Amino acid sequence: MDGSGMPTTCSTCPYCGVGCGVLLRPDGHGGLDVKGDPDHPANGGRLCSKGSALAETVGLDNRLLTPRIGGQQASWDSALTLVADRFRQTIADHGPDSVAFYVSGQLLTEDYYVANKLMKGFIGSANIDTNSRLCMASTVAGHRRAFGTDTVPGTYEDLEEADVIVLVGSNLAWCHPVLYQRILAAQKARGTRIVVIDPRRTASCDTAEMHLPVKAGGDVPLFNRLLVRLYEGGALDKEFLARVNGFDDTLRAAYADDVAATGLDADLVERFCDLWMRNEKVVTIFSQGVNQSSAGADKVNAILNCHLATGRIGRPGMGPFSVTGQPNAMGGREVGGLANMLACHLDLENSEHRGAVRQFWQSPAMPEAPGLKAVDMFRAVGEGQIKALWIIHTNPAVSMPDADRVRDAIAGCDFTVVSDITDQTDTARLADVLLPAAAWGEKDGTVTNSDRTISRQRPVLPIPGEARPDWQQLAEVGRRMGWHAAFDYETPAEIFREYAALSGIAGRFGKDFDISLWAALDDRGYAALRPTRWPVTVARQGGRFFADGQFYHPDGKARMIPVTYRAPAAKTGPRYPFRFNTGRIRDQWHTMTRTALSPRLSAHLAEPYLDLHPNDAADLGVQPADLVRVRSPGGKQSILRARITADMQPGDVFAPMHWTGETAPSARIDALVAPVTDPVSGQPESKAGVVAVERLKARWYGFAVSSGTLAPRAEYWARARTRTGYRAEMAGLNAVSDWESEARRLFDLPDAEVQMVTDVSRNMARIAFRDGDRLLAALFVADEPVAVMRDYLATVPGTDAPDILTGRTPSDRPDPGPVICSCFNVGVNTILAAIEDEALVSVDQVGAALQAGTNCGSCRPEIATLLSRAKLREAAE
Ligand SMILES: Nc1nc2c(c(=O)[nH]1)N[C@H]1C(S)=C(S)[C@@H](COP(=O)(O)OP(=O)(O)OC[C@H]3O[C@@H](n4cnc5c(=O)[nH]c(N)nc54)[C@H](O)[C@@H]3O)O[C@H]1N2
Ligand SMILES: Nc1nc2c(c(=O)[nH]1)N[C@H]1C(S)=C(S)[C@@H](COP(=O)(O)OP(=O)(O)OC[C@H]3O[C@@H](n4cnc5c(=O)[nH]c(N)nc54)[C@H](O)[C@@H]3O)O[C@H]1N2
Ligand code: SF4
Ligand SMILES: [Mo]
């Protein structure tokens, strides 16, 4: 409780795998007050921009509140009966492998457990896979090959105790911002040295002493070179190597590999190797630049090889560290959410394990072979082998490679069920049955973060309408399919206890994932559960793994895996000369169904884009703010805004993954990504496609702001929330003859008072609609990318804005420019002006002057970049 009288609840942020603790207090009007939990071990009170903006995303605006069958509102009873009947009938007609679940690393452990139990234990198929296949599968495979188990050895404290942190294919500053802040704090205190290995220069490079712009896929030869240097430099740990198999073969492979494939300057590689060799306390953090590759598992093992050979694992301040993407990516792996796992780190293909789980579940049938992995699963949907599909908490029509084909496959499936919190997603629009889920803030359960800490998500808001938690939906279908006793759960605590008990069986098989001490946790204990790192047994709680040389292969030893360079599957050539890299931006979460509801998160980067190097832009005749058309060998295309930046290597382009049919239909970039997968892990190669790029000369370009509806109709458009309504970018290939009526349709303002200047021959129009003095909406059209002060215009709907048609700020108000600090709404121009006028030289000084960067700190790397650019300019003058 605090002064306001409303109780404060400890919960966990629903976004990334850092798993920050939050303190939540309902404001009594459906809203929330959100703060970092100072007592949570992951964040110690910090939150990033996304966590800080959570309150802006819990409104009911776009929520799905009732079940729907064929688009029509339906009762739960009829929807669930239909789901159970159709699944049962399909299984009766075509066997258990004709149905599938596609789930998510954002499900709570309890949801995941029930889904896995229903599919593997009762339906009797292993056709349950998860978006973690697109995310963590290569790490899972790499860990299992090396350790005999999928276990992250270290803890977050290691990041603070390390002398060197190597980020491989990880943009930690934007994707795990609170961990990045923890590292920066340690850097201040102890001078931690940071190395970034990434084809792009990212925000994570700002405090790094070395950036290795590796060629896509060049990580294996880089770490092979490191292994050779460790060997030649006498840095191996002979004693530890007695606990490791495969050293000789692995070293031979490393010698045979070609470091030239890294594309890196030889000196830089040697400096990196020296740094790694001379500092025992090295943590190698890796993420999607490693995992999302057709050589993903090999990349993971190339990294693990170096840590195993030097015994730098599981000791304070050192070790390989896979950071998980989603809030419960780790929990899903523990619970067996992948098609090739059982539960509690038990193996589906091991008959003893299977027998034990079968007995525990009292299950009628268990599959003996792995089910279909994500890419194959949707292929099977497309080919009609999967006839009933349930998609829960994920948006595959956007996020899967070959996304248009996946969308068509889902649309063509005989029976598709989608559980989501909104009907406004590219996937939900395809559902035969749409089930409304309880959302974060309403749900109750547990998640496991990147360092094995299990935390509670607790409800503070009432579940709106008829929405229900995912576990309830699954359990109810299980009961209606005839397995009453097995799915007779009333609370998440019951599910958690059952899961904890099952982990005890895994523990008896010598598995590491054991939380059996909690099998006896009563409801009050579950309600009060504090963040706890597993294992949780009588013998042991938390801690690190593997420093003792005890691994989980049958002989108790680890394995080094010989790996050599394999180029990305797609080759660049004259027709598709660019390497197509994809990933994330600071303030959006995946397909934007929640973060795009927040005006301040939408202000950071309001439009989808393609980053390309200045030389490439010059060759293509692309100017800043031009649009480009991006084409894939698969015959798909996207239209994106060009951003010209020396952060890219020539020949590489990068696009963010976030935009969808809802926010920018021409920017569904996964339509361009080929469904190529790693042969070991089945993870798609989402970061190394090939594309052609050309300048797109549109007939007209538009920018619009509105306090109400904004429904663009054009070859290119992108829409974002603002504090006053919406803003949108547009571009069309065909002339528009009557801009006033087009604008009236765009804003749905058939009768509003209009103010305008147009020149049809020049494709020029400036149109404003008013209600008396109040500006409702405005549209600016030109025959080249519209030059108006966007960030200012986004603030004017609802005000009088008398001079709106100039598209510029009144002379006494400078244009703040795109938002850098979303907490305090500080734009880039404001920061640049302060740096220059007040001769600011540090991020802290910028904070003192403008507040920017003083709350969540997520923008501090960008402020640092602005400062260093100002310094460079000064030096050049
Ligand atoms: N803001 C934000 N944060 C998020 C998310 C989000 O949507 N938004 N999503 C969460 C999830 S689920 C995940 S999985 C994580 C992902 O977190 P990250 O993996 O850090 O994010 P990405 O931007 O996907 O990719 C990381 C980097 O890999 C680089 N890369 C590409 N190819 C290669 C290569 O061959 N080698 C190397 N070494 N690097 C390469 C890219 O240039 C990119 O900068 O983020 C989590 N956090
Ligand atoms: N090109 C490219 N593609 C990628 C990646 C990349 O780097 N590049 N990254 C990949 C990775 S690592 C990941 S993790 C995936 C992520 O991709 P997705 O999982 O497809 O993306 P999300 O937007 O997180 O989808 C979550 C869905 O769940 C809904 N939802 C929210 N809360 C709840 C709830 O409580 N219950 C239910 N039932 N639904 C809810 C949301 O509205 C949303 O529709 O994308 C992958 N795709
Ligand atoms: S770093 Fe940000 S997104 Fe990730 S859990 Fe913490 S507050 Fe949430
Ligand atoms: Mo992910």
Short mmCIF file of N, CA, C and O in Angstrom, two decimals, residues 281-317:
data_model
loop_
_atom_site.label_atom_id
_atom_site.label_comp_id
_atom_site.label_asym_id
_atom_site.label_seq_id
_atom_site.Cartn_x
_atom_site.Cartn_y
_atom_site.Cartn_z
N LYS A 281 38.15 -12.95 -17.21
CA LYS A 281 36.73 -12.69 -16.95
C LYS A 281 36.06 -12.10 -18.19
O LYS A 281 35.91 -10.90 -18.32
N VAL A 282 35.69 -13.00 -19.09
CA VAL A 282 34.99 -12.61 -20.31
C VAL A 282 33.60 -13.22 -20.30
O VAL A 282 33.46 -14.42 -20.06
N VAL A 283 32.61 -12.40 -20.55
CA VAL A 283 31.27 -12.94 -20.81
C VAL A 283 30.96 -12.69 -22.28
O VAL A 283 31.07 -11.55 -22.76
N THR A 284 30.59 -13.73 -23.00
CA THR A 284 30.20 -13.59 -24.40
C THR A 284 28.68 -13.67 -24.47
O THR A 284 28.09 -14.73 -24.27
N ILE A 285 28.06 -12.52 -24.71
CA ILE A 285 26.60 -12.47 -24.81
C ILE A 285 26.22 -12.67 -26.27
O ILE A 285 26.80 -12.03 -27.15
N PHE A 286 25.29 -13.55 -26.54
CA PHE A 286 24.88 -13.70 -27.94
C PHE A 286 23.37 -13.75 -28.08
O PHE A 286 22.65 -14.11 -27.16
N SER A 287 22.93 -13.34 -29.27
CA SER A 287 21.49 -13.26 -29.50
C SER A 287 21.18 -13.55 -30.97
O SER A 287 21.85 -14.39 -31.59
N GLN A 288 20.25 -12.80 -31.56
CA GLN A 288 19.71 -13.25 -32.86
C GLN A 288 20.68 -13.18 -34.04
O GLN A 288 20.47 -13.86 -35.04
N GLY A 289 21.71 -12.35 -33.96
CA GLY A 289 22.71 -12.39 -35.03
C GLY A 289 23.41 -13.74 -35.08
O GLY A 289 23.98 -14.13 -36.10
N VAL A 290 23.34 -14.46 -33.97
CA VAL A 290 23.90 -15.81 -33.90
C VAL A 290 22.81 -16.84 -34.22
O VAL A 290 22.98 -17.70 -35.09
N ASN A 291 21.68 -16.73 -33.53
CA ASN A 291 20.66 -17.79 -33.63
C ASN A 291 19.97 -17.86 -34.99
O ASN A 291 19.71 -18.95 -35.50
N GLN A 292 19.61 -16.68 -35.53
CA GLN A 292 18.78 -16.66 -36.74
C GLN A 292 19.64 -16.83 -37.98
O GLN A 292 19.77 -15.92 -38.80
N SER A 293 20.19 -18.01 -38.13
CA SER A 293 21.16 -18.23 -39.19
C SER A 293 21.07 -19.68 -39.60
O SER A 293 20.78 -20.56 -38.78
N SER A 294 21.36 -19.96 -40.87
CA SER A 294 21.37 -21.37 -41.30
C SER A 294 22.57 -22.09 -40.72
O SER A 294 22.69 -23.30 -40.85
N ALA A 295 23.47 -21.34 -40.06
CA ALA A 295 24.56 -21.97 -39.30
C ALA A 295 24.45 -21.58 -37.83
O ALA A 295 25.44 -21.46 -37.12
N GLY A 296 23.21 -21.36 -37.36
CA GLY A 296 22.98 -20.84 -36.02
C GLY A 296 23.55 -21.73 -34.92
O GLY A 296 24.27 -21.26 -34.03
N ALA A 297 23.23 -23.01 -34.97
CA ALA A 297 23.72 -23.91 -33.91
C ALA A 297 25.24 -23.97 -33.96
O ALA A 297 25.90 -23.99 -32.91
N ASP A 298 25.82 -23.96 -35.16
CA ASP A 298 27.28 -23.98 -35.26
C ASP A 298 27.89 -22.72 -34.67
O ASP A 298 28.94 -22.76 -34.03
N LYS A 299 27.24 -21.58 -34.90
CA LYS A 299 27.76 -20.34 -34.31
C LYS A 299 27.75 -20.45 -32.79
O LYS A 299 28.71 -20.05 -32.12
N VAL A 300 26.64 -20.96 -32.25
CA VAL A 300 26.56 -21.12 -30.80
C VAL A 300 27.71 -22.00 -30.32
O VAL A 300 28.44 -21.66 -29.38
N ASN A 301 27.92 -23.12 -30.99
CA ASN A 301 28.96 -24.02 -30.53
C ASN A 301 30.37 -23.43 -30.73
O ASN A 301 31.26 -23.69 -29.92
N ALA A 302 30.55 -22.62 -31.77
CA ALA A 302 31.86 -21.98 -31.96
C ALA A 302 32.17 -21.10 -30.75
O ALA A 302 33.32 -21.04 -30.29
N ILE A 303 31.16 -20.43 -30.21
CA ILE A 303 31.35 -19.60 -29.02
C ILE A 303 31.59 -20.47 -27.78
O ILE A 303 32.53 -20.26 -27.02
N LEU A 304 30.71 -21.49 -27.61
CA LEU A 304 30.85 -22.36 -26.43
C LEU A 304 32.20 -23.06 -26.43
O LEU A 304 32.81 -23.25 -25.37
N ASN A 305 32.70 -23.44 -27.62
CA ASN A 305 34.00 -24.12 -27.72
C ASN A 305 35.08 -23.30 -27.01
O ASN A 305 35.90 -23.85 -26.27
N CYS A 306 35.10 -22.00 -27.26
CA CYS A 306 36.16 -21.15 -26.68
C CYS A 306 36.04 -21.08 -25.16
O CYS A 306 37.04 -21.08 -24.44
N HIS A 307 34.81 -21.02 -24.67
CA HIS A 307 34.63 -20.97 -23.21
C HIS A 307 34.98 -22.31 -22.58
O HIS A 307 35.57 -22.35 -21.49
N LEU A 308 34.62 -23.41 -23.25
CA LEU A 308 34.93 -24.72 -22.68
C LEU A 308 36.45 -24.96 -22.68
O LEU A 308 37.01 -25.47 -21.71
N ALA A 309 37.11 -24.56 -23.75
CA ALA A 309 38.55 -24.84 -23.86
C ALA A 309 39.35 -24.07 -22.82
O ALA A 309 40.44 -24.49 -22.43
N THR A 310 38.80 -22.97 -22.34
CA THR A 310 39.52 -22.16 -21.35
C THR A 310 38.93 -22.33 -19.95
O THR A 310 39.39 -21.67 -19.01
N GLY A 311 37.93 -23.20 -19.84
CA GLY A 311 37.30 -23.40 -18.53
C GLY A 311 36.61 -22.15 -18.01
O GLY A 311 36.32 -22.02 -16.83
N ARG A 312 36.37 -21.22 -18.91
CA ARG A 312 35.73 -19.97 -18.46
C ARG A 312 34.22 -20.13 -18.57
O ARG A 312 33.58 -19.63 -19.50
N ILE A 313 33.69 -20.83 -17.63
CA ILE A 313 32.25 -21.10 -17.67
C ILE A 313 31.74 -21.34 -16.26
O ILE A 313 32.41 -22.03 -15.46
N GLY A 314 30.62 -20.70 -15.95
CA GLY A 314 29.99 -20.96 -14.66
C GLY A 314 30.77 -20.42 -13.47
O GLY A 314 30.47 -20.76 -12.34
N ARG A 315 31.76 -19.57 -13.73
CA ARG A 315 32.45 -18.93 -12.61
C ARG A 315 32.14 -17.43 -12.65
O ARG A 315 31.85 -16.89 -13.72
N PRO A 316 32.24 -16.76 -11.50
CA PRO A 316 31.85 -15.34 -11.47
C PRO A 316 32.55 -14.53 -12.55
O PRO A 316 33.76 -14.62 -12.74
N GLY A 317 31.74 -13.76 -13.30
CA GLY A 317 32.31 -12.85 -14.27
C GLY A 317 32.74 -13.49 -15.57
O GLY A 317 33.37 -12.83 -16.39
#
